[in-house]
Amino acid sequence: MKLTKIAVAVLLTTGLAGCSNSSVNNTNEAASTVQSAYPGITLIESVAANAAEISIPYKKYQLENGLTVIVHEDHSDPLVHVDVTYHVGSAREELGKSGFAHFFEHMMFQGSENVADEEHFKIITEAGGTLNGTTNSDRTNYFETVPVNQLEKMLWLEADRMGFLLDAVTQEKFEVQRETVKNERGQRVDNRPYGRLNERVSQALYPDGHPYSWPVIGFMDDLNRVNVNDLKAFFLRWYGPNNATITIGGDVSADEVLPLVSKYFAPIPRGPEVTNAEKVAVTLDADRYISMEDKVHLPLLSMNFPTTYARAADEAPLDILAEIIGGGNNSLLYKNLVKTQLAVQAGVSHPCRELACSLSIYALPNPASGKTLADIEKIVRDSFTEFEQRGVTQDDLDKVKAKIESGAIFGLQSVAGKVSQLAAFETFTGNPNFIQDDLARYNAVTKADVMRVFNQYVKGKAAVIMSVVPEGQRQLIAAEDNFTPISHDFGGPSTTSADDLVARKAVDTFDRSKQPTAGVNPAVEVPKLWQATTANGIAVLGTQSTETPTTSLLIKVPGGQYSEQAEKVGLATVTAALLSESTQNYTTEQMSGALEKLGSTIRISANSTHTNIFVSSLTKNLDATLALLKEKLFNPAFSEEDFNRNKQQSMQNIQHALKDAGYLASNAYSKLLYGDSIAALPNGGTLESIEAISLDDVKGFYNANFKPQGSEVIVVSDLAQQALQTKVTATLDNWQGKAPAPTATFAEPNIAGNVIYLVDKPDAPQSEIRIGKRDMIEDITGEFFKSNLMNFALGGNFNSRINLNLREDKGYTYGARTNFWGDSTSGGFTASAAVRADSTAASIVEFTNELNNYAQNGISDEELHFMRQAINQKDALKYETPNAKLGFLAQILEHDLQPSFVKDRNKIVSTISKSEINALAAKHLNTKEMVYVVVGDAKSLKPELEKLGMKVLDYKL
């Protein structure tokens, strides 16, 4: 099980920190000073850094039109993060008009009065930045991280879509994005196992018409019914500056930011007044049982108890209650369901939103147990009784407080994290400095508080109990349905017209159509590195990062899938899972508890070539964390009980994955590219291979392959080299030996061309497409690197030819892409997308035409310039966080590089010629050499695919 709400609570409520109220400057003198320097801008408060606390300084202002502006200075990296949060989500929608907030998130990227179609993504990508937008029930936000010299351009972009959007929203754009949203729903909901679970639960949990009774992405009938004027009316109601907060953080000062904010945002008129929705407690008078059949392997039980609302007094104790009942390896559900192998997974969380929360429980029974969902429900309810008898321990409280502290500190590692925290607190509390109150409410929770909320919200209370069962297996449901949501008939297409809209026009004193020019690119420092080799043959590479008192460490041990035999593929993954279980001196539960009390993480996984161990710790707890790491790595128990449980879980997870179209496509594609090689098989194994693995196999793999020589340690810490190196060496110095070389071979099978391999997924609403071939191994500055530069314009960014064609022009998909991939052993090229089922054949035609056209005609001058600008300006974002630095250092060790390789790459990007790119396209993009794989409903797809003039073969996995 994974921690859900507690982990989320740490990130959302303590991932960032502000200062105590004693640090807040809110004087009239300061406000009047700002007013005179920047007319129309009022200083609301100034919060200074406080060394005695986890803190984040900021200044908060307000414009006359109601726009709230928050500025955070962080001069550690030459970048800036801009977040615009609107206090509107799906909860502001009307019954019968669901999905508008999310739909408008899409429309906000489609150009505005002074920004051309598809230009928003292009401008930010060309600036070397990243961007996105998200929608939930309660807010919509748009954000970008860019080199600091691009700040004015970002403010121009955000202001243009806040104040100058509607005239650019055309019927054509509306229709394309409507199809894109449908594709997103198909990919994330309708074509995903258990995808409709949440929307079904919401219909039963909340009263008819409640803002949370419909899904954020909306119902398709509602999206089909509305017209472009409905969407414009939604914008005019909710997208005013007085319902928005812009938060700007990074290598900037308020004196730099305020004139630009005033210039671009002050002329935008305020919108209608917005008041917070009333928080009405949700209650149920009796248990509501609902069920559905789905294309799933495992049945699933979901139980949801309505509780309180976000940031209410009872939220914190309810979070801790969720942790005790089902939040980790020490929880009651883990002990009663997972440990006993009655369930493959089980867990509890307490997700909270602005208006309501719920205690959410789920469990997936193990088919081998013979338990129905009714049996599982009884065990859950028996666990409630056990909780009453068990009570709450001080240990329970201590673990949560440790997670909150560590989460708060880790949340300070990126400017984006700090900015998003300030924005969220301002949006939902009106106080960006809410962090101290948030920390205090968790620290104040007592044992009695947890028992009180259990009695108030769970014991003897009604819940929504949903059963999701495989098709044709209704005998497994918990109980017969006793609830049916109210059905509405909202009539035919909407009749909202342009005459119903009242537009707001901004009056400017400058030419807003002129895109601001960027300043000089900021100088970016490559992290200063130190390197060492231990006596037992481990290469160590590290760097110091003093922004937070944390340490992140990655150990890469040679020995992964390529060190296995095909008949026992998945052995490295199973071994890694066992290393995460009990040791000779700790049970699994004891180890998990010890790490939780430190606020530390140790994750162990295996890939094709390595077993990877990731460690994250507050530096003050590093010694204790490394002691636990040493125990995990060198004293594994490899118990029969742990092995059997993990083996069963692996097999059930594989059977579950076989219901997923993306998993089927990747497996079929790998088998066609790699034939009999072990690389053709999934890293996690097959049903047959996992069944064949014994505990002795695990012990043998560990003893043979878990050796220091050739291993690598990459570490980023606020500690200096000497202190850190001493700790790392002391942890690993008794480790001895060298693993045998991998035995995998990669002979390329002979695959017939002009063939589509069709994998059947009956009634799939979408099809997964893979097109590609084997190709080069990875290199750093050679043909592989240059081919990815060539690919950038084809399918390597949002504005690429492939994505603009299939997503933005045709509306076939939520996203399409191409890439070259590889490691030191093999590599290849792949084009991929999940597309609407009825556009499968047309999508293959478009893919093929785009690949052939690029191979024959090459890149345009404009695309070449775009690629150079976008890639060479990304450096400011590459090394910001400890994890980003880990990845950079790992690349240096893996390829035995000097840090100067960054300059070498930049020179290649700046100087690669159009003719060289075109030659690479002609060489590597021959579709006659490529494999075509489609996963979808074979019955309906085959006749259409055969019309393409290609042979269509049914392919069985």
mmCIF file of C-alpha atoms in Angstrom, residues 271-602:
data_model
loop_
_atom_site.group_PDB
_atom_site.id
_atom_site.type_symbol
_atom_site.label_atom_id
_atom_site.label_comp_id
_atom_site.label_asym_id
_atom_site.label_seq_id
_atom_site.Cartn_x
_atom_site.Cartn_y
_atom_site.Cartn_z
ATOM 1 C CA GLY A 271 -15.328 40.540 -13.511
ATOM 2 C CA PRO A 272 -18.518 39.815 -11.585
ATOM 3 C CA GLU A 273 -18.061 39.528 -7.849
ATOM 4 C CA VAL A 274 -17.287 36.040 -6.575
ATOM 5 C CA THR A 275 -18.249 34.704 -3.164
ATOM 6 C CA ASN A 276 -17.187 31.443 -1.604
ATOM 7 C CA ALA A 277 -19.662 28.598 -1.831
ATOM 8 C CA GLU A 278 -21.361 27.517 1.365
ATOM 9 C CA LYS A 279 -19.886 24.434 3.029
ATOM 10 C CA VAL A 280 -22.872 22.208 3.784
ATOM 11 C CA ALA A 281 -22.184 18.951 5.598
ATOM 12 C CA VAL A 282 -22.909 15.863 3.507
ATOM 13 C CA THR A 283 -24.661 13.008 5.292
ATOM 14 C CA LEU A 284 -26.198 9.697 4.275
ATOM 15 C CA ASP A 285 -29.204 8.188 6.000
ATOM 16 C CA ALA A 286 -28.217 4.595 5.087
ATOM 17 C CA ASP A 287 -25.490 2.664 3.294
ATOM 18 C CA ARG A 288 -25.727 3.057 -0.455
ATOM 19 C CA TYR A 289 -24.593 0.027 -2.443
ATOM 20 C CA ILE A 290 -23.733 0.459 -6.097
ATOM 21 C CA SER A 291 -21.884 -1.755 -8.573
ATOM 22 C CA MET A 292 -20.615 -2.005 -12.113
ATOM 23 C CA GLU A 293 -19.045 -4.591 -14.366
ATOM 24 C CA ASP A 294 -15.795 -3.529 -16.014
ATOM 25 C CA LYS A 295 -13.026 -4.906 -18.182
ATOM 26 C CA VAL A 296 -10.860 -5.708 -15.182
ATOM 27 C CA HIS A 297 -9.076 -8.741 -13.809
ATOM 28 C CA LEU A 298 -9.560 -8.112 -10.092
ATOM 29 C CA PRO A 299 -12.765 -7.070 -8.363
ATOM 30 C CA LEU A 300 -12.494 -3.907 -6.277
ATOM 31 C CA LEU A 301 -14.345 -2.764 -3.170
ATOM 32 C CA SER A 302 -14.621 0.963 -2.488
ATOM 33 C CA MET A 303 -16.108 2.428 0.706
ATOM 34 C CA ASN A 304 -16.539 6.185 1.153
ATOM 35 C CA PHE A 305 -17.714 7.898 4.350
ATOM 36 C CA PRO A 306 -18.578 11.618 4.074
ATOM 37 C CA THR A 307 -16.633 13.664 6.634
ATOM 38 C CA THR A 308 -15.765 17.368 6.874
ATOM 39 C CA TYR A 309 -14.181 19.917 4.491
ATOM 40 C CA ALA A 310 -10.626 21.017 3.705
ATOM 41 C CA ARG A 311 -8.839 22.886 6.489
ATOM 42 C CA ALA A 312 -11.664 22.257 8.949
ATOM 43 C CA ALA A 313 -10.647 21.401 12.498
ATOM 44 C CA ASP A 314 -11.416 17.705 12.019
ATOM 45 C CA GLU A 315 -9.400 17.227 8.818
ATOM 46 C CA ALA A 316 -6.058 16.629 10.568
ATOM 47 C CA PRO A 317 -7.282 13.947 13.006
ATOM 48 C CA LEU A 318 -9.166 12.258 10.159
ATOM 49 C CA ASP A 319 -5.943 12.154 8.138
ATOM 50 C CA ILE A 320 -4.230 10.392 11.035
ATOM 51 C CA LEU A 321 -7.174 8.006 11.416
ATOM 52 C CA ALA A 322 -6.835 7.081 7.729
ATOM 53 C CA GLU A 323 -3.136 6.418 8.277
ATOM 54 C CA ILE A 324 -3.769 4.083 11.209
ATOM 55 C CA ILE A 325 -6.502 2.080 9.492
ATOM 56 C CA GLY A 326 -4.935 1.746 6.061
ATOM 57 C CA GLY A 327 -2.052 4.095 5.358
ATOM 58 C CA GLY A 328 1.024 1.886 5.342
ATOM 59 C CA ASN A 329 2.716 -1.353 6.329
ATOM 60 C CA ASN A 330 1.802 -0.775 9.971
ATOM 61 C CA SER A 331 -1.887 -0.203 9.285
ATOM 62 C CA LEU A 332 -4.749 -2.490 10.248
ATOM 63 C CA LEU A 333 -5.826 -3.210 6.674
ATOM 64 C CA TYR A 334 -2.290 -4.152 5.695
ATOM 65 C CA LYS A 335 -2.170 -6.587 8.624
ATOM 66 C CA ASN A 336 -5.657 -8.002 8.080
ATOM 67 C CA LEU A 337 -5.845 -8.074 4.281
ATOM 68 C CA VAL A 338 -2.476 -7.733 2.537
ATOM 69 C CA LYS A 339 -0.180 -9.495 4.985
ATOM 70 C CA THR A 340 -2.615 -12.424 5.091
ATOM 71 C CA GLN A 341 -2.767 -12.487 1.266
ATOM 72 C CA LEU A 342 -6.520 -12.023 1.321
ATOM 73 C CA ALA A 343 -6.028 -8.876 -0.773
ATOM 74 C CA VAL A 344 -3.500 -7.826 -3.377
ATOM 75 C CA GLN A 345 -3.822 -4.188 -2.344
ATOM 76 C CA ALA A 346 -5.754 -2.249 0.284
ATOM 77 C CA GLY A 347 -5.571 1.261 1.599
ATOM 78 C CA VAL A 348 -7.296 4.232 3.185
ATOM 79 C CA SER A 349 -6.999 7.932 2.428
ATOM 80 C CA HIS A 350 -8.842 11.085 3.409
ATOM 81 C CA PRO A 351 -9.017 13.222 0.259
ATOM 82 C CA CYS A 352 -10.258 16.739 0.967
ATOM 83 C CA ARG A 353 -11.676 19.447 -1.217
ATOM 84 C CA GLU A 354 -12.873 22.952 -0.493
ATOM 85 C CA LEU A 355 -16.459 21.924 0.213
ATOM 86 C CA ALA A 356 -16.226 18.314 1.361
ATOM 87 C CA CYS A 357 -13.948 15.402 2.276
ATOM 88 C CA SER A 358 -14.431 11.662 2.546
ATOM 89 C CA LEU A 359 -12.720 8.761 4.243
ATOM 90 C CA SER A 360 -11.990 6.522 1.248
ATOM 91 C CA ILE A 361 -11.186 2.834 1.546
ATOM 92 C CA TYR A 362 -10.317 0.417 -1.229
ATOM 93 C CA ALA A 363 -9.332 -3.244 -1.452
ATOM 94 C CA LEU A 364 -8.655 -5.666 -4.298
ATOM 95 C CA PRO A 365 -9.133 -9.256 -3.106
ATOM 96 C CA ASN A 366 -6.674 -11.950 -4.077
ATOM 97 C CA PRO A 367 -8.546 -14.480 -6.266
ATOM 98 C CA ALA A 368 -6.619 -17.283 -4.567
ATOM 99 C CA SER A 369 -8.294 -16.356 -1.268
ATOM 100 C CA GLY A 370 -11.767 -17.120 -2.600
ATOM 101 C CA LYS A 371 -13.117 -14.002 -0.896
ATOM 102 C CA THR A 372 -16.020 -12.028 -2.328
ATOM 103 C CA LEU A 373 -16.331 -8.282 -1.904
ATOM 104 C CA ALA A 374 -18.901 -8.937 0.824
ATOM 105 C CA ASP A 375 -16.219 -10.880 2.703
ATOM 106 C CA ILE A 376 -13.768 -8.025 2.254
ATOM 107 C CA GLU A 377 -16.329 -5.509 3.490
ATOM 108 C CA LYS A 378 -16.785 -7.557 6.665
ATOM 109 C CA ILE A 379 -13.022 -7.651 7.280
ATOM 110 C CA VAL A 380 -12.874 -3.872 6.854
ATOM 111 C CA ARG A 381 -15.697 -3.383 9.354
ATOM 112 C CA ASP A 382 -14.037 -5.850 11.744
ATOM 113 C CA SER A 383 -10.900 -3.718 11.436
ATOM 114 C CA PHE A 384 -12.938 -0.729 12.636
ATOM 115 C CA THR A 385 -13.835 -2.712 15.740
ATOM 116 C CA GLU A 386 -10.200 -3.647 16.192
ATOM 117 C CA PHE A 387 -9.253 0.013 15.948
ATOM 118 C CA GLU A 388 -11.626 0.832 18.795
ATOM 119 C CA GLN A 389 -9.891 -1.768 20.932
ATOM 120 C CA ARG A 390 -6.394 -0.819 19.773
ATOM 121 C CA GLY A 391 -6.769 2.917 20.195
ATOM 122 C CA VAL A 392 -4.236 5.532 19.129
ATOM 123 C CA THR A 393 -0.588 5.406 20.148
ATOM 124 C CA GLN A 394 1.959 8.147 20.522
ATOM 125 C CA ASP A 395 3.895 6.364 17.792
ATOM 126 C CA ASP A 396 0.997 7.027 15.388
ATOM 127 C CA LEU A 397 1.175 10.737 16.078
ATOM 128 C CA ASP A 398 4.981 10.910 15.935
ATOM 129 C CA LYS A 399 5.120 9.310 12.476
ATOM 130 C CA VAL A 400 2.674 11.801 11.011
ATOM 131 C CA LYS A 401 4.501 14.765 12.524
ATOM 132 C CA ALA A 402 7.807 13.489 11.100
ATOM 133 C CA LYS A 403 6.265 13.211 7.638
ATOM 134 C CA ILE A 404 4.909 16.739 7.888
ATOM 135 C CA GLU A 405 8.277 18.170 8.874
ATOM 136 C CA SER A 406 10.195 16.352 6.158
ATOM 137 C CA GLY A 407 7.542 17.135 3.558
ATOM 138 C CA ALA A 408 7.698 20.817 4.438
ATOM 139 C CA ILE A 409 11.464 20.894 3.972
ATOM 140 C CA PHE A 410 11.509 18.815 0.779
ATOM 141 C CA GLY A 411 8.815 21.132 -0.591
ATOM 142 C CA LEU A 412 11.305 24.000 -0.500
ATOM 143 C CA GLN A 413 13.573 22.373 -3.093
ATOM 144 C CA SER A 414 11.948 23.957 -6.151
ATOM 145 C CA VAL A 415 10.659 27.426 -6.913
ATOM 146 C CA ALA A 416 7.609 25.854 -8.555
ATOM 147 C CA GLY A 417 6.765 24.035 -5.336
ATOM 148 C CA LYS A 418 7.002 27.174 -3.249
ATOM 149 C CA VAL A 419 5.027 29.268 -5.709
ATOM 150 C CA SER A 420 2.219 26.722 -6.045
ATOM 151 C CA GLN A 421 1.956 26.512 -2.252
ATOM 152 C CA LEU A 422 1.644 30.274 -1.891
ATOM 153 C CA ALA A 423 -0.963 30.345 -4.657
ATOM 154 C CA ALA A 424 -3.050 27.549 -3.115
ATOM 155 C CA PHE A 425 -3.086 29.047 0.361
ATOM 156 C CA GLU A 426 -4.029 32.470 -0.994
ATOM 157 C CA THR A 427 -6.811 31.022 -3.153
ATOM 158 C CA PHE A 428 -8.424 28.946 -0.424
ATOM 159 C CA THR A 429 -7.650 30.890 2.764
ATOM 160 C CA GLY A 430 -6.781 34.409 1.632
ATOM 161 C CA ASN A 431 -3.496 33.983 3.510
ATOM 162 C CA PRO A 432 -0.338 32.773 1.732
ATOM 163 C CA ASN A 433 1.256 32.593 5.181
ATOM 164 C CA PHE A 434 -1.192 29.897 6.349
ATOM 165 C CA ILE A 435 1.577 27.327 6.638
ATOM 166 C CA GLN A 436 2.213 27.872 10.336
ATOM 167 C CA ASP A 437 -1.461 27.379 11.127
ATOM 168 C CA ASP A 438 -1.403 24.261 9.004
ATOM 169 C CA LEU A 439 1.606 22.805 10.781
ATOM 170 C CA ALA A 440 0.094 23.684 14.130
ATOM 171 C CA ARG A 441 -3.172 21.862 13.529
ATOM 172 C CA TYR A 442 -1.389 18.580 12.853
ATOM 173 C CA ASN A 443 0.982 19.031 15.756
ATOM 174 C CA ALA A 444 -1.972 19.720 18.057
ATOM 175 C CA VAL A 445 -3.840 16.500 17.255
ATOM 176 C CA THR A 446 -4.260 14.271 20.299
ATOM 177 C CA LYS A 447 -5.147 10.612 20.683
ATOM 178 C CA ALA A 448 -8.580 11.670 21.891
ATOM 179 C CA ASP A 449 -9.109 13.771 18.740
ATOM 180 C CA VAL A 450 -8.554 10.754 16.514
ATOM 181 C CA MET A 451 -10.971 8.610 18.528
ATOM 182 C CA ARG A 452 -13.530 11.418 18.492
ATOM 183 C CA VAL A 453 -13.563 11.771 14.693
ATOM 184 C CA PHE A 454 -13.774 7.999 14.327
ATOM 185 C CA ASN A 455 -16.902 7.985 16.443
ATOM 186 C CA GLN A 456 -18.329 11.046 14.712
ATOM 187 C CA TYR A 457 -17.771 10.129 11.069
ATOM 188 C CA VAL A 458 -17.144 6.381 10.781
ATOM 189 C CA LYS A 459 -18.457 4.235 13.619
ATOM 190 C CA GLY A 460 -21.984 3.189 12.782
ATOM 191 C CA LYS A 461 -22.196 5.759 9.992
ATOM 192 C CA ALA A 462 -23.477 5.211 6.466
ATOM 193 C CA ALA A 463 -21.195 5.019 3.463
ATOM 194 C CA VAL A 464 -21.227 4.518 -0.284
ATOM 195 C CA ILE A 465 -20.031 0.973 -0.948
ATOM 196 C CA MET A 466 -19.176 0.316 -4.574
ATOM 197 C CA SER A 467 -18.299 -3.016 -6.149
ATOM 198 C CA VAL A 468 -16.391 -3.158 -9.434
ATOM 199 C CA VAL A 469 -16.286 -6.714 -10.778
ATOM 200 C CA PRO A 470 -15.044 -8.397 -13.953
ATOM 201 C CA GLU A 471 -17.632 -8.730 -16.678
ATOM 202 C CA GLY A 472 -20.054 -11.558 -15.973
ATOM 203 C CA GLN A 473 -19.072 -11.950 -12.314
ATOM 204 C CA ARG A 474 -21.794 -10.104 -10.431
ATOM 205 C CA GLN A 475 -21.803 -12.883 -7.845
ATOM 206 C CA LEU A 476 -18.726 -11.181 -6.377
ATOM 207 C CA ILE A 477 -20.415 -7.875 -5.463
ATOM 208 C CA ALA A 478 -20.724 -6.795 -1.838
ATOM 209 C CA ALA A 479 -24.515 -6.389 -2.005
ATOM 210 C CA GLU A 480 -27.264 -5.713 -4.514
ATOM 211 C CA ASP A 481 -27.585 -2.101 -5.646
ATOM 212 C CA ASN A 482 -29.984 -0.015 -3.581
ATOM 213 C CA PHE A 483 -29.256 3.378 -5.113
ATOM 214 C CA THR A 484 -29.776 4.817 -8.587
ATOM 215 C CA PRO A 485 -28.778 8.404 -9.391
ATOM 216 C CA ILE A 486 -31.481 10.738 -10.630
ATOM 217 C CA SER A 487 -31.627 10.838 -14.418
ATOM 218 C CA HIS A 488 -32.033 14.229 -16.123
ATOM 219 C CA ASP A 489 -33.142 15.181 -19.592
ATOM 220 C CA PHE A 490 -31.574 18.512 -20.454
ATOM 221 C CA GLY A 491 -32.989 18.542 -23.960
ATOM 222 C CA GLY A 492 -31.186 19.039 -27.240
ATOM 223 C CA PRO A 493 -28.318 21.311 -28.227
ATOM 224 C CA SER A 494 -27.833 24.531 -26.288
ATOM 225 C CA THR A 495 -29.393 27.688 -27.707
ATOM 226 C CA THR A 496 -27.089 30.188 -25.967
ATOM 227 C CA SER A 497 -26.202 32.907 -28.466
ATOM 228 C CA ALA A 498 -23.627 35.654 -28.744
ATOM 229 C CA ASP A 499 -26.378 38.152 -27.852
ATOM 230 C CA ASP A 500 -26.492 36.626 -24.371
ATOM 231 C CA LEU A 501 -22.886 37.638 -23.667
ATOM 232 C CA VAL A 502 -21.739 40.872 -22.068
ATOM 233 C CA ALA A 503 -18.075 41.367 -22.945
ATOM 234 C CA ARG A 504 -15.543 43.337 -20.913
ATOM 235 C CA LYS A 505 -13.004 45.361 -22.882
ATOM 236 C CA ALA A 506 -9.637 46.527 -21.655
ATOM 237 C CA VAL A 507 -8.292 49.929 -22.691
ATOM 238 C CA ASP A 508 -4.536 50.047 -23.253
ATOM 239 C CA THR A 509 -2.026 52.861 -23.542
ATOM 240 C CA PHE A 510 0.496 50.678 -25.395
ATOM 241 C CA ASP A 511 0.544 48.280 -28.328
ATOM 242 C CA ARG A 512 -0.241 44.891 -26.792
ATOM 243 C CA SER A 513 0.191 43.135 -30.126
ATOM 244 C CA LYS A 514 3.973 43.490 -29.866
ATOM 245 C CA GLN A 515 5.535 40.496 -28.170
ATOM 246 C CA PRO A 516 8.108 41.602 -25.575
ATOM 247 C CA THR A 517 11.704 40.780 -26.348
ATOM 248 C CA ALA A 518 13.735 38.733 -23.900
ATOM 249 C CA GLY A 519 16.862 39.933 -22.214
ATOM 250 C CA VAL A 520 20.235 38.240 -22.393
ATOM 251 C CA ASN A 521 20.201 34.553 -21.542
ATOM 252 C CA PRO A 522 21.246 34.081 -17.904
ATOM 253 C CA ALA A 523 24.566 32.456 -17.151
ATOM 254 C CA VAL A 524 23.977 28.937 -15.858
ATOM 255 C CA GLU A 525 26.496 27.268 -13.606
ATOM 256 C CA VAL A 526 27.001 23.522 -13.990
ATOM 257 C CA PRO A 527 27.032 22.013 -10.474
ATOM 258 C CA LYS A 528 30.504 21.743 -8.948
ATOM 259 C CA LEU A 529 31.284 18.060 -8.655
ATOM 260 C CA TRP A 530 33.493 15.893 -6.507
ATOM 261 C CA GLN A 531 34.454 12.342 -7.385
ATOM 262 C CA ALA A 532 35.937 9.373 -5.545
ATOM 263 C CA THR A 533 36.320 5.602 -5.796
ATOM 264 C CA THR A 534 35.933 3.430 -2.719
ATOM 265 C CA ALA A 535 38.355 0.663 -1.842
ATOM 266 C CA ASN A 536 35.805 -1.944 -2.904
ATOM 267 C CA GLY A 537 35.363 -0.485 -6.404
ATOM 268 C CA ILE A 538 32.370 1.842 -6.154
ATOM 269 C CA ALA A 539 32.471 5.068 -8.171
ATOM 270 C CA VAL A 540 31.080 7.989 -6.159
ATOM 271 C CA LEU A 541 30.038 11.308 -7.677
ATOM 272 C CA GLY A 542 28.563 14.110 -5.602
ATOM 273 C CA THR A 543 27.735 17.771 -5.389
ATOM 274 C CA GLN A 544 26.810 20.113 -2.581
ATOM 275 C CA SER A 545 23.439 21.871 -2.585
ATOM 276 C CA THR A 546 22.836 24.071 0.442
ATOM 277 C CA GLU A 547 19.322 25.336 -0.311
ATOM 278 C CA THR A 548 17.675 22.771 1.975
ATOM 279 C CA PRO A 549 19.104 20.588 4.800
ATOM 280 C CA THR A 550 18.485 17.388 2.866
ATOM 281 C CA THR A 551 20.407 14.519 1.283
ATOM 282 C CA SER A 552 19.390 12.518 -1.792
ATOM 283 C CA LEU A 553 21.354 9.443 -2.790
ATOM 284 C CA LEU A 554 21.124 7.016 -5.707
ATOM 285 C CA ILE A 555 22.952 3.687 -5.752
ATOM 286 C CA LYS A 556 23.091 1.897 -9.107
ATOM 287 C CA VAL A 557 24.079 -1.770 -8.868
ATOM 288 C CA PRO A 558 24.739 -3.628 -12.156
ATOM 289 C CA GLY A 559 22.269 -6.465 -12.453
ATOM 290 C CA GLY A 560 18.782 -6.090 -13.867
ATOM 291 C CA GLN A 561 16.625 -7.763 -16.466
ATOM 292 C CA TYR A 562 19.567 -8.366 -18.822
ATOM 293 C CA SER A 563 21.225 -10.511 -16.145
ATOM 294 C CA GLU A 564 18.226 -12.888 -16.061
ATOM 295 C CA GLN A 565 17.226 -15.918 -18.089
ATOM 296 C CA ALA A 566 14.148 -15.503 -20.274
ATOM 297 C CA GLU A 567 12.232 -18.279 -18.563
ATOM 298 C CA LYS A 568 12.556 -16.399 -15.271
ATOM 299 C CA VAL A 569 12.232 -12.809 -16.464
ATOM 300 C CA GLY A 570 11.141 -10.541 -13.627
ATOM 301 C CA LEU A 571 13.613 -12.078 -11.180
ATOM 302 C CA ALA A 572 15.453 -8.779 -10.643
ATOM 303 C CA THR A 573 12.145 -7.012 -9.948
ATOM 304 C CA VAL A 574 11.069 -9.687 -7.464
ATOM 305 C CA THR A 575 14.469 -9.503 -5.769
ATOM 306 C CA ALA A 576 14.178 -5.726 -5.454
ATOM 307 C CA ALA A 577 10.724 -6.134 -3.921
ATOM 308 C CA LEU A 578 12.102 -8.617 -1.353
ATOM 309 C CA LEU A 579 14.878 -6.169 -0.447
ATOM 310 C CA SER A 580 12.084 -3.762 0.503
ATOM 311 C CA GLU A 581 10.593 -6.271 2.941
ATOM 312 C CA SER A 582 11.828 -7.722 6.247
ATOM 313 C CA THR A 583 15.485 -8.019 7.215
ATOM 314 C CA GLN A 584 17.300 -10.233 9.677
ATOM 315 C CA ASN A 585 16.780 -7.672 12.429
ATOM 316 C CA TYR A 586 13.577 -5.863 11.387
ATOM 317 C CA THR A 587 10.156 -6.999 10.306
ATOM 318 C CA THR A 588 8.701 -5.185 7.309
ATOM 319 C CA GLU A 589 6.473 -3.236 9.661
ATOM 320 C CA GLN A 590 9.334 -2.281 11.964
ATOM 321 C CA MET A 591 11.449 -1.067 9.058
ATOM 322 C CA SER A 592 8.592 1.009 7.630
ATOM 323 C CA GLY A 593 7.881 2.499 11.031
ATOM 324 C CA ALA A 594 11.530 3.388 11.633
ATOM 325 C CA LEU A 595 11.771 5.189 8.275
ATOM 326 C CA GLU A 596 8.476 6.990 8.802
ATOM 327 C CA LYS A 597 9.596 8.357 12.176
ATOM 328 C CA LEU A 598 12.677 9.781 10.457
ATOM 329 C CA GLY A 599 10.680 11.214 7.563
ATOM 330 C CA SER A 600 13.000 9.238 5.254
ATOM 331 C CA THR A 601 12.456 7.202 2.103
ATOM 332 C CA ILE A 602 14.298 4.160 0.713
#
